[in-house]
Short mmCIF file of C-alpha atoms in Angstrom, two decimals:
data_model
loop_
_atom_site.label_atom_id
_atom_site.label_comp_id
_atom_site.label_asym_id
_atom_site.label_seq_id
_atom_site.Cartn_x
_atom_site.Cartn_y
_atom_site.Cartn_z
CA MET A 1 0.00 0.00 0.00
CA ASP A 2 1.30 3.39 -0.95
CA ASP A 3 0.57 5.28 2.27
CA GLU A 4 2.38 8.35 1.01
CA GLU A 5 -0.02 8.80 -1.88
CA SER A 6 -2.60 11.44 -0.96
CA ILE A 7 -6.28 10.83 -1.48
CA GLU A 8 -7.80 13.24 -3.93
CA SER A 9 -10.07 15.74 -2.22
CA LYS A 10 -13.61 15.63 -3.60
CA THR A 11 -14.88 19.09 -4.42
CA GLN A 12 -18.43 18.99 -5.21
CA VAL A 13 -20.17 18.68 -8.07
CA ASP A 14 -23.20 19.34 -5.54
CA THR A 15 -23.39 19.01 -5.84
CA LEU A 16 -24.86 14.94 -6.58
CA SER A 17 -23.21 16.36 -5.81
CA GLU A 18 -23.25 16.77 -3.79
CA LEU A 19 -20.51 15.74 -0.82
CA ALA A 20 -19.49 12.78 0.85
CA PRO A 21 -22.27 10.51 1.99
CA HIS A 22 -21.76 7.97 4.69
CA SER A 23 -25.13 6.26 4.71
CA SER A 24 -27.24 4.44 2.13
CA ASP A 25 -29.57 7.40 1.63
CA ASP A 26 -26.93 10.10 1.08
CA MET A 27 -26.25 11.74 -2.22
CA LEU A 28 -23.27 12.09 -4.54
CA TYR A 29 -20.48 14.22 -3.37
CA CYS A 30 -18.15 15.06 -6.19
CA GLU A 31 -18.12 18.92 -6.41
CA ALA A 32 -17.89 21.09 -9.49
CA GLU A 33 -14.68 22.86 -10.35
CA THR A 34 -14.42 26.60 -9.91
CA PRO A 35 -16.25 28.13 -12.87
CA THR A 36 -14.22 29.77 -15.57
CA THR A 37 -15.10 33.19 -16.89
CA VAL A 38 -17.53 32.98 -19.76
CA GLU A 39 -17.35 35.51 -22.57
CA LYS A 40 -20.82 36.88 -23.18
CA GLU A 41 -22.10 35.84 -26.59
CA LYS A 42 -25.76 36.77 -27.02
CA THR A 43 -27.79 34.41 -29.17
CA THR A 44 -30.98 35.53 -30.81
CA GLN A 45 -34.13 33.64 -31.66
CA GLU A 46 -35.98 36.00 -33.99
CA ASP A 47 -39.13 33.93 -33.99
CA SER A 48 -39.31 33.66 -30.20
CA GLU A 49 -41.93 35.82 -28.49
CA THR A 50 -40.23 35.11 -25.16
CA ASP A 51 -36.93 36.45 -26.48
CA LEU A 52 -38.49 39.67 -27.65
CA GLU A 53 -40.25 40.28 -24.36
CA ILE A 54 -37.12 39.62 -22.33
CA GLU A 55 -35.13 41.98 -24.54
CA ASP A 56 -37.74 44.63 -23.75
CA THR A 57 -36.56 44.52 -20.15
CA GLU A 58 -33.43 46.42 -21.20
CA ARG A 59 -35.36 49.60 -20.41
CA TYR A 60 -35.89 48.37 -16.84
CA TYR A 61 -32.19 47.87 -16.03
CA THR A 62 -32.06 51.07 -14.05
CA THR A 63 -35.24 50.16 -12.19
CA GLY A 64 -35.14 48.30 -8.87
CA GLN A 65 -35.32 44.52 -8.98
CA LYS A 66 -38.64 44.46 -7.15
CA GLU A 67 -40.25 46.96 -9.51
CA LEU A 68 -38.97 45.04 -12.52
CA TYR A 69 -40.50 41.78 -11.26
CA LEU A 70 -43.82 43.39 -10.39
CA GLU A 71 -44.01 44.92 -13.84
CA ALA A 72 -43.27 41.50 -15.37
CA CYS A 73 -46.04 39.88 -13.29
CA LYS A 74 -48.48 42.54 -14.47
CA LEU A 75 -47.40 41.88 -18.03
CA MET A 76 -47.95 38.13 -17.62
CA GLY A 77 -51.15 38.48 -15.60
CA VAL A 78 -49.89 36.47 -12.63
CA VAL A 79 -49.79 37.02 -8.88
CA PRO A 80 -46.24 37.92 -7.71
CA ALA A 81 -44.43 35.36 -5.56
CA SER A 82 -43.70 37.15 -2.28
CA TYR A 83 -40.84 34.76 -1.47
CA PHE A 84 -39.06 35.79 -4.66
CA ILE A 85 -39.44 39.47 -3.83
CA ARG A 86 -38.09 38.99 -0.28
CA ASN A 87 -35.06 36.96 -1.37
CA MET A 88 -34.04 38.28 -4.78
CA GLU A 89 -30.77 39.60 -3.37
CA GLU A 90 -29.80 36.22 -1.85
CA SER A 91 -27.50 33.78 -3.65
CA HIS A 92 -29.90 30.82 -3.30
CA MET A 93 -33.48 31.13 -4.57
CA ASN A 94 -35.73 28.18 -3.65
CA LEU A 95 -39.07 28.37 -5.43
CA ASN A 96 -39.84 24.64 -5.39
CA HIS A 97 -43.57 23.76 -5.24
CA HIS A 98 -44.76 27.36 -5.71
CA GLY A 99 -47.27 26.63 -8.48
CA LEU A 100 -45.69 29.16 -10.84
CA GLY A 101 -46.80 27.64 -14.11
CA PRO A 102 -45.38 28.79 -17.49
CA LYS A 103 -46.40 32.46 -17.08
CA GLY A 104 -45.16 32.74 -13.51
CA THR A 105 -41.85 31.25 -14.63
CA LYS A 106 -41.70 33.76 -17.47
CA ALA A 107 -42.08 36.63 -15.02
CA ILE A 108 -39.27 35.20 -12.89
CA ALA A 109 -37.07 34.83 -15.99
CA ILE A 110 -37.67 38.46 -17.04
CA ALA A 111 -36.63 39.67 -13.58
CA LEU A 112 -33.53 37.44 -13.57
CA VAL A 113 -32.11 38.80 -16.82
CA SER A 114 -30.42 41.62 -14.92
CA ASN A 115 -30.06 39.88 -11.53
CA THR A 116 -26.45 39.46 -10.38
CA ALA A 117 -27.08 38.02 -6.91
CA ILE A 118 -28.77 34.66 -7.47
CA ILE A 119 -26.33 31.82 -8.18
CA LYS A 120 -28.62 28.87 -7.45
CA LEU A 121 -32.22 28.72 -8.70
CA GLU A 122 -34.63 25.92 -7.76
CA LEU A 123 -37.94 25.61 -9.62
CA GLU A 124 -38.87 21.98 -8.99
CA ASP A 125 -42.53 20.94 -9.30
CA ASN A 126 -43.96 24.13 -10.79
CA SER A 127 -45.57 22.77 -13.99
CA ILE A 128 -43.44 25.16 -16.02
CA MET A 129 -43.93 23.10 -19.24
CA GLU A 130 -41.88 23.77 -22.39
CA GLU A 131 -42.97 27.43 -22.44
CA GLY A 132 -41.36 27.98 -19.06
CA VAL A 133 -38.22 26.17 -20.20
CA LEU A 134 -37.96 28.48 -23.20
CA SER A 135 -38.25 31.54 -20.94
CA LEU A 136 -35.49 30.24 -18.68
CA VAL A 137 -33.20 29.45 -21.61
CA GLU A 138 -33.67 32.95 -23.02
CA MET A 139 -32.80 34.35 -19.61
CA LEU A 140 -29.66 32.21 -19.42
CA HIS A 141 -28.46 33.70 -22.70
CA GLU A 142 -28.34 37.04 -20.88
CA ASN A 143 -27.57 36.12 -17.26
CA TYR A 144 -23.98 35.03 -16.67
CA TYR A 145 -24.18 34.74 -12.89
CA LEU A 146 -26.53 31.76 -12.48
CA GLN A 147 -24.56 28.53 -11.94
CA GLU A 148 -27.13 26.01 -10.66
CA LEU A 149 -30.62 25.29 -11.99
CA ASN A 150 -33.15 22.73 -10.75
CA ILE A 151 -36.21 22.21 -12.98
CA SER A 152 -37.02 18.64 -11.91
CA ASN A 153 -40.60 17.29 -11.96
CA ASN A 154 -41.98 19.90 -14.34
CA LYS A 155 -43.52 17.79 -17.12
CA ILE A 156 -41.33 19.34 -19.78
CA GLY A 157 -41.18 16.17 -21.88
CA LEU A 158 -39.72 15.85 -25.38
CA GLU A 159 -40.17 19.49 -26.44
CA GLY A 160 -38.57 20.72 -23.24
CA ALA A 161 -35.66 18.34 -23.84
CA ARG A 162 -35.30 19.75 -27.36
CA ILE A 163 -35.11 23.34 -26.05
CA ILE A 164 -32.52 22.37 -23.42
CA SER A 165 -30.51 20.41 -25.97
CA ASP A 166 -30.31 23.40 -28.33
CA PHE A 167 -29.24 25.57 -25.42
CA LEU A 168 -26.53 23.19 -24.21
CA GLN A 169 -24.97 22.89 -27.63
CA GLY A 170 -24.17 26.59 -27.53
CA ASN A 171 -21.70 26.26 -24.63
CA THR A 172 -22.29 29.95 -23.83
CA SER A 173 -23.78 29.75 -20.33
CA SER A 174 -22.16 29.92 -16.91
CA LEU A 175 -24.44 27.08 -15.76
CA LEU A 176 -22.53 24.27 -14.01
CA LYS A 177 -25.23 22.18 -12.32
CA LEU A 178 -28.47 21.08 -13.93
CA LYS A 179 -31.21 18.94 -12.39
CA LEU A 180 -33.74 17.44 -14.81
CA SER A 181 -35.15 14.56 -12.74
CA GLY A 182 -38.72 13.32 -13.16
CA ASN A 183 -39.55 15.09 -16.42
CA ASN A 184 -41.08 12.18 -18.36
CA PHE A 185 -37.97 11.84 -20.52
CA LYS A 186 -37.92 8.71 -22.70
CA LYS A 187 -35.44 7.45 -25.28
CA ASP A 188 -36.14 10.28 -27.77
CA SER A 189 -35.43 12.89 -25.09
CA ALA A 190 -32.26 11.01 -24.17
CA ALA A 191 -31.12 11.11 -27.80
CA LEU A 192 -31.52 14.90 -27.92
CA LEU A 193 -29.81 15.54 -24.59
CA CYS A 194 -26.95 13.17 -25.34
CA GLN A 195 -26.33 14.81 -28.70
CA ALA A 196 -25.87 18.14 -26.92
CA LEU A 197 -23.87 16.74 -24.00
CA SER A 198 -21.41 15.02 -26.33
CA SER A 199 -20.01 18.45 -27.18
CA ASN A 200 -20.98 20.43 -24.05
CA TYR A 201 -18.04 20.98 -21.72
CA ARG A 202 -19.53 23.40 -19.18
CA ILE A 203 -22.08 21.28 -17.28
CA ARG A 204 -20.31 19.58 -14.38
CA THR A 205 -23.24 18.04 -12.47
CA LEU A 206 -26.30 16.51 -14.14
CA SER A 207 -29.26 14.73 -12.57
CA LEU A 208 -31.54 12.71 -14.87
CA SER A 209 -33.00 10.41 -12.23
CA HIS A 210 -36.63 9.24 -12.12
CA ASN A 211 -37.13 9.34 -15.87
CA GLU A 212 -38.10 6.53 -18.26
CA PHE A 213 -34.96 6.06 -20.29
CA SER A 214 -34.75 2.24 -20.68
CA ASP A 215 -31.90 0.33 -22.34
CA THR A 216 -32.03 2.20 -25.67
CA ALA A 217 -31.42 5.47 -23.85
CA GLY A 218 -28.58 3.72 -22.01
CA GLU A 219 -26.89 3.23 -25.37
CA TYR A 220 -27.20 6.94 -26.15
CA LEU A 221 -25.82 7.84 -22.72
CA GLY A 222 -22.91 5.44 -23.16
CA GLN A 223 -21.97 7.05 -26.46
CA MET A 224 -22.23 10.50 -24.84
CA LEU A 225 -19.92 9.52 -21.97
CA GLY A 226 -17.32 8.43 -24.50
CA PHE A 227 -17.17 11.97 -25.92
CA ASN A 228 -18.06 14.27 -23.01
CA VAL A 229 -15.17 16.05 -21.30
CA GLY A 230 -17.04 18.15 -18.75
CA LEU A 231 -19.34 16.01 -16.59
CA GLN A 232 -18.02 15.11 -13.16
CA SER A 233 -21.21 13.84 -11.52
CA LEU A 234 -24.12 12.03 -13.17
CA ASP A 235 -27.28 10.72 -11.50
CA LEU A 236 -29.15 8.08 -13.55
CA SER A 237 -30.99 6.37 -10.70
CA TRP A 238 -34.57 5.08 -11.16
CA ASN A 239 -34.42 4.83 -14.97
CA HIS A 240 -35.37 1.28 -16.01
CA PHE A 241 -31.86 0.32 -17.15
CA HIS A 242 -31.14 -3.38 -17.43
CA THR A 243 -28.24 -5.46 -18.74
CA GLN A 244 -28.17 -3.98 -22.26
CA GLY A 245 -28.28 -0.38 -21.03
CA ALA A 246 -25.71 -1.05 -18.31
CA THR A 247 -23.29 -2.63 -20.78
CA ALA A 248 -23.62 0.36 -23.12
CA LEU A 249 -23.01 2.80 -20.27
CA CYS A 250 -19.92 0.88 -19.22
CA ASN A 251 -18.54 0.98 -22.75
CA GLY A 252 -18.71 4.77 -22.52
CA LEU A 253 -17.08 4.78 -19.10
CA ARG A 254 -14.09 2.94 -20.55
CA MET A 255 -13.24 6.04 -22.59
CA ASN A 256 -14.45 8.74 -20.18
CA VAL A 257 -11.74 10.70 -18.34
CA THR A 258 -13.72 13.23 -16.27
CA LEU A 259 -16.65 11.54 -14.50
CA LYS A 260 -16.01 11.15 -10.77
CA ALA A 261 -19.45 10.24 -9.40
CA LEU A 262 -22.06 7.95 -10.95
CA ASP A 263 -25.40 6.96 -9.42
CA LEU A 264 -27.06 3.94 -11.06
CA SER A 265 -29.11 2.89 -8.06
CA MET A 266 -32.66 1.53 -8.35
CA ASN A 267 -32.19 0.06 -11.83
CA GLY A 268 -31.91 -3.55 -13.00
CA LEU A 269 -28.27 -4.08 -13.92
CA GLY A 270 -28.13 -7.64 -12.59
CA ASN A 271 -25.04 -9.83 -12.67
CA GLU A 272 -24.27 -9.16 -16.33
CA GLY A 273 -24.29 -5.43 -15.63
CA ALA A 274 -22.03 -6.11 -12.64
CA LEU A 275 -19.64 -7.95 -14.95
CA ALA A 276 -19.46 -4.90 -17.23
CA LEU A 277 -18.83 -2.65 -14.22
CA GLY A 278 -16.08 -4.93 -12.98
CA GLU A 279 -14.31 -4.69 -16.33
CA VAL A 280 -14.63 -0.89 -16.29
CA LEU A 281 -13.18 -0.66 -12.77
CA LYS A 282 -10.05 -2.44 -13.99
CA LEU A 283 -9.41 0.36 -16.49
CA ASN A 284 -11.11 3.52 -15.24
CA SER A 285 -8.78 5.95 -13.47
CA CYS A 286 -11.23 8.74 -12.66
CA LEU A 287 -14.38 7.41 -10.98
CA CYS A 288 -14.34 7.85 -7.19
CA TYR A 289 -18.02 7.30 -6.30
CA LEU A 290 -20.27 4.53 -7.62
CA ASP A 291 -23.78 3.72 -6.39
CA VAL A 292 -25.37 0.51 -7.70
CA SER A 293 -27.74 -0.04 -4.78
CA SER A 294 -30.86 -2.11 -5.49
CA ASN A 295 -29.82 -3.54 -8.86
CA ASN A 296 -30.53 -7.25 -8.35
CA ILE A 297 -26.82 -8.02 -7.97
CA ASN A 298 -26.19 -11.23 -6.00
CA ASN A 299 -23.01 -13.01 -4.89
CA GLU A 300 -22.09 -13.80 -8.49
CA GLY A 301 -22.32 -10.13 -9.39
CA ALA A 302 -20.37 -9.14 -6.28
CA ASN A 303 -17.63 -11.53 -7.36
CA ARG A 304 -17.50 -9.88 -10.80
CA ILE A 305 -17.27 -6.40 -9.31
CA SER A 306 -14.53 -7.61 -6.96
CA LYS A 307 -12.37 -8.47 -9.98
CA GLY A 308 -12.31 -4.78 -10.81
CA LEU A 309 -11.65 -3.72 -7.21
CA GLU A 310 -8.45 -5.77 -7.21
CA PHE A 311 -6.94 -3.39 -9.79
CA ASN A 312 -8.77 -0.06 -9.35
CA GLU A 313 -6.72 2.79 -7.84
CA THR A 314 -9.25 5.64 -7.68
CA LEU A 315 -12.66 4.41 -6.43
CA GLN A 316 -13.35 5.62 -2.89
CA VAL A 317 -17.04 4.87 -2.32
CA LEU A 318 -18.98 1.81 -3.52
CA LYS A 319 -22.63 1.43 -2.55
CA LEU A 320 -24.18 -2.03 -2.93
CA PHE A 321 -27.01 -1.55 -0.45
CA LEU A 322 -30.28 -3.47 -1.02
CA ASN A 323 -28.80 -6.09 -3.33
CA PRO A 324 -29.30 -9.84 -2.63
CA ILE A 325 -25.73 -10.30 -1.42
CA ASN A 326 -24.99 -12.41 1.66
CA MET A 327 -21.88 -12.71 3.83
CA GLU A 328 -20.12 -14.91 1.29
CA GLY A 329 -20.31 -12.15 -1.32
CA ALA A 330 -19.30 -9.56 1.28
CA VAL A 331 -16.13 -11.51 2.12
CA VAL A 332 -15.19 -11.68 -1.58
CA LEU A 333 -15.55 -7.90 -1.85
CA ILE A 334 -13.40 -7.00 1.15
CA LEU A 335 -10.70 -9.53 0.26
CA SER A 336 -10.42 -8.01 -3.21
CA ILE A 337 -9.69 -4.67 -1.55
CA LYS A 338 -7.11 -6.34 0.69
CA ARG A 339 -5.31 -7.77 -2.34
CA ASN A 340 -5.01 -4.32 -3.91
CA PRO A 341 -2.18 -2.40 -2.19
CA LYS A 342 -3.09 0.75 -4.14
CA SER A 343 -6.80 0.70 -3.31
CA LYS A 344 -8.27 4.06 -2.29
CA MET A 345 -11.53 2.56 -1.03
CA GLU A 346 -12.94 4.51 1.92
CA GLU A 347 -16.51 3.24 2.12
CA LEU A 348 -18.19 -0.01 1.13
CA ASP A 349 -21.93 0.08 1.82
CA ILE A 350 -23.49 -3.39 2.21
CA ALA A 351 -25.79 -2.26 5.01
CA ASN A 352 -28.37 -5.00 4.43
CA VAL A 353 -25.84 -7.84 4.77
CA LEU A 354 -25.93 -9.63 8.12
CA VAL A 355 -22.42 -10.72 9.10
CA THR A 356 -20.83 -12.82 11.84
CA GLU A 357 -17.83 -12.43 14.10
CA GLN A 358 -15.84 -14.44 11.58
CA PHE A 359 -16.46 -11.70 9.01
CA ILE A 360 -15.39 -9.07 11.54
CA ARG A 361 -12.09 -10.86 12.06
CA VAL A 362 -11.48 -10.91 8.30
CA LEU A 363 -12.43 -7.24 8.12
CA ASP A 364 -9.96 -6.43 10.90
CA GLY A 365 -7.20 -7.86 8.72
CA VAL A 366 -8.33 -5.81 5.73
CA CYS A 367 -8.50 -2.59 7.73
CA ALA A 368 -5.02 -3.21 9.12
CA ILE A 369 -3.78 -2.82 5.54
CA HIS A 370 -6.31 -0.15 4.54
CA PRO A 371 -7.07 1.88 7.69
CA GLN A 372 -9.02 4.45 5.64
CA LEU A 373 -11.70 1.84 4.87
CA ASP A 374 -15.14 1.70 6.50
CA VAL A 375 -17.49 -1.18 5.70
CA ILE A 376 -21.14 -0.53 6.57
CA HIS A 377 -22.94 -3.80 7.34
CA LYS A 378 -25.94 -5.00 9.28
CA THR A 379 -25.85 -5.67 13.04
CA VAL A 380 -23.35 -8.39 13.85
CA GLN A 381 -24.49 -11.78 15.02
CA GLY A 382 -22.75 -12.99 18.17
CA PHE A 383 -23.05 -11.96 21.80
CA SER A 384 -19.47 -10.85 22.44
CA THR A 385 -19.36 -8.46 19.48
CA ARG A 386 -22.79 -7.11 20.29
CA LYS A 387 -21.61 -6.48 23.83
CA THR A 388 -18.59 -4.60 22.48
CA PHE A 389 -20.91 -2.30 20.52
CA LEU A 390 -23.06 -1.59 23.54
CA ASN A 391 -20.06 -0.79 25.72
CA ASN A 392 -18.46 1.66 23.29
CA THR A 393 -17.54 4.92 24.98
CA ASN A 394 -18.50 8.17 23.31
CA PRO A 395 -15.40 8.98 21.20
CA MET A 396 -15.72 12.75 21.63
CA LYS A 397 -15.79 12.36 25.41
CA MET A 398 -12.65 10.23 25.21
CA ILE A 399 -10.88 12.96 23.23
CA GLN A 400 -12.11 15.67 25.60
CA SER A 401 -10.78 13.70 28.57
CA TYR A 402 -7.39 13.26 26.92
CA ALA A 403 -7.24 16.95 25.98
CA GLU A 404 -7.92 17.98 29.59
CA GLN A 405 -5.16 15.69 30.87
CA GLN A 406 -2.68 17.10 28.36
CA LYS A 407 -3.86 20.69 28.92
CA ILE A 408 -4.63 21.19 25.24
CA THR A 409 -7.85 22.00 23.41
CA VAL A 410 -9.88 19.44 21.49
CA LEU A 411 -9.20 21.50 18.38
CA GLU A 412 -5.44 21.13 18.92
CA PHE A 413 -5.85 17.34 19.16
CA PHE A 414 -7.58 17.23 15.78
CA LYS A 415 -5.15 19.64 14.14
CA ARG A 416 -2.26 17.40 15.19
CA LEU A 417 -3.81 14.60 13.15
CA ASN A 418 -3.26 16.69 10.04
CA SER A 419 0.34 17.10 8.92
CA THR A 420 -0.54 20.46 7.38
CA GLY A 421 -2.13 21.76 10.58
CA SER A 422 -5.28 22.62 8.64
CA MET A 423 -8.73 22.50 10.23
CA THR A 424 -10.12 20.35 7.40
CA MET A 425 -9.26 16.84 6.19
CA PRO A 426 -10.68 14.44 3.60
CA VAL A 427 -12.75 11.77 5.35
CA GLY A 428 -10.47 8.91 4.30
CA GLU A 429 -7.34 10.60 5.59
CA PHE A 430 -9.11 11.52 8.83
CA ARG A 431 -10.28 7.95 9.41
CA LYS A 432 -6.78 6.61 8.72
CA ALA A 433 -5.17 9.12 11.07
CA LEU A 434 -7.59 8.32 13.90
CA VAL A 435 -7.14 4.58 13.56
CA GLN A 436 -3.36 4.83 13.49
CA GLN A 437 -2.90 7.35 16.34
CA ASN A 438 -2.35 5.86 19.82
CA LYS A 439 -3.13 8.83 22.08
CA VAL A 440 -6.84 8.01 22.25
CA PRO A 441 -7.27 4.39 21.06
CA MET A 442 -10.65 3.80 19.43
CA ASN A 443 -12.19 1.16 17.18
CA ARG A 444 -13.56 1.81 13.72
CA TYR A 445 -17.15 2.02 14.96
CA GLN A 446 -16.21 4.86 17.29
CA VAL A 447 -14.34 6.49 14.42
CA ARG A 448 -17.47 6.21 12.25
CA GLU A 449 -19.56 7.86 14.95
CA LEU A 450 -17.07 10.69 15.26
CA ILE A 451 -17.01 11.27 11.50
CA LYS A 452 -20.80 11.50 11.45
CA LYS A 453 -20.56 14.35 13.93
CA LEU A 454 -17.87 16.22 12.03
CA ASP A 455 -18.49 15.39 8.38
CA GLU A 456 -20.72 17.88 6.59
CA LYS A 457 -21.59 15.46 3.76
CA LYS A 458 -19.01 16.88 1.42
CA GLY A 459 -16.29 14.32 1.97
CA ILE A 460 -14.40 16.75 4.18
CA VAL A 461 -14.16 16.74 7.97
CA ASP A 462 -14.19 20.27 9.36
CA PHE A 463 -12.80 20.98 12.85
CA SER A 464 -13.58 24.69 12.78
CA SER A 465 -16.90 24.15 14.54
CA LEU A 466 -14.93 23.05 17.63
CA THR A 467 -13.40 26.49 18.18
#
């Protein structure tokens, strides 16, 4: 094991992403890179009524933001959203479930043309339809401050996908994160979006979960991943993918060099899909987060994935929760990590697998080689181990007691774990440092509890809250 090799810090995509989860329900955590400056290139759509009306707002630029929005609402014949008025100078605007409709969205878009404060805009579940999508796209041609947009669950369908596809092909927006979940996208929508994403290099985080893509769409997505050089986090959960779609996706992953986080949970990859993933893991040198929870992968599939884990040097989180894997498959997985001295694995989630004390002894041997690793499993069978769990002392109290004895602060204890003296550490490095230090001996379950208290779901442990 190359202990001197540092673990790459995960800046979010959220992020999926959004940072680093430590339970089966958490989200992606690969962060987007710092946005580059975008040169403003206005595009015109001469036949677009929306475009003309937004351009008319040029005369309102010297008017206050509130007055501009109220005028737009009057123009559209809609009731102003008081929340928008109160928060239009904040960086995060959450208008989810506000019943805006296409016209209400158009009024928001007109007001946002000249807004320089809002960076993140959420419009989930507002029935904005394709008309609302067009208004937002026209706004994005003018607004170069907005970086995150959530228009999930808005029934935008094929025509909405077409509008978004045309927009993405322009590569002229500052938008980095785009959520399009639950929009009734099928294979035709996937074809349009993938055509645009094959050449788009600005979108870093994309959520397409809860759509109806199927295996044919999986082929389009696989081809897109082979060409795309921008995406770092992709959520494709709940999309009816099976073996054919999974294989096509994996073919794209073989060539992809930017994707760090992939969520394929709640699909139907099965053991053949697991085989394709195992082959990809042997070759891929970028992916650090992979979620294939609830994909009908059994011990045979676990064995096929383990073949890839024996060679992979970048994957840090693998979620296999809610698959029909038993302890036999779990042992195969952890032993494959043990055999790989360059493994960067930090978390293996098999939370539904009931294990025995024999498994724990094997896991102890694996963690001795890879102290950064945490394996999440179901409650252990066996009285003695169960008793150990119940008798665990609160790890923070142990550290506080030690700090008092040594006449140092708790913050100083944590800072000494970090060779740089910084008040933040990647989760894997923090876990490794805690396990290896001997000032306050603690087992990996205590370490996990401590990380839950300090980790802010971004893959980074922050001590600053202890000041």
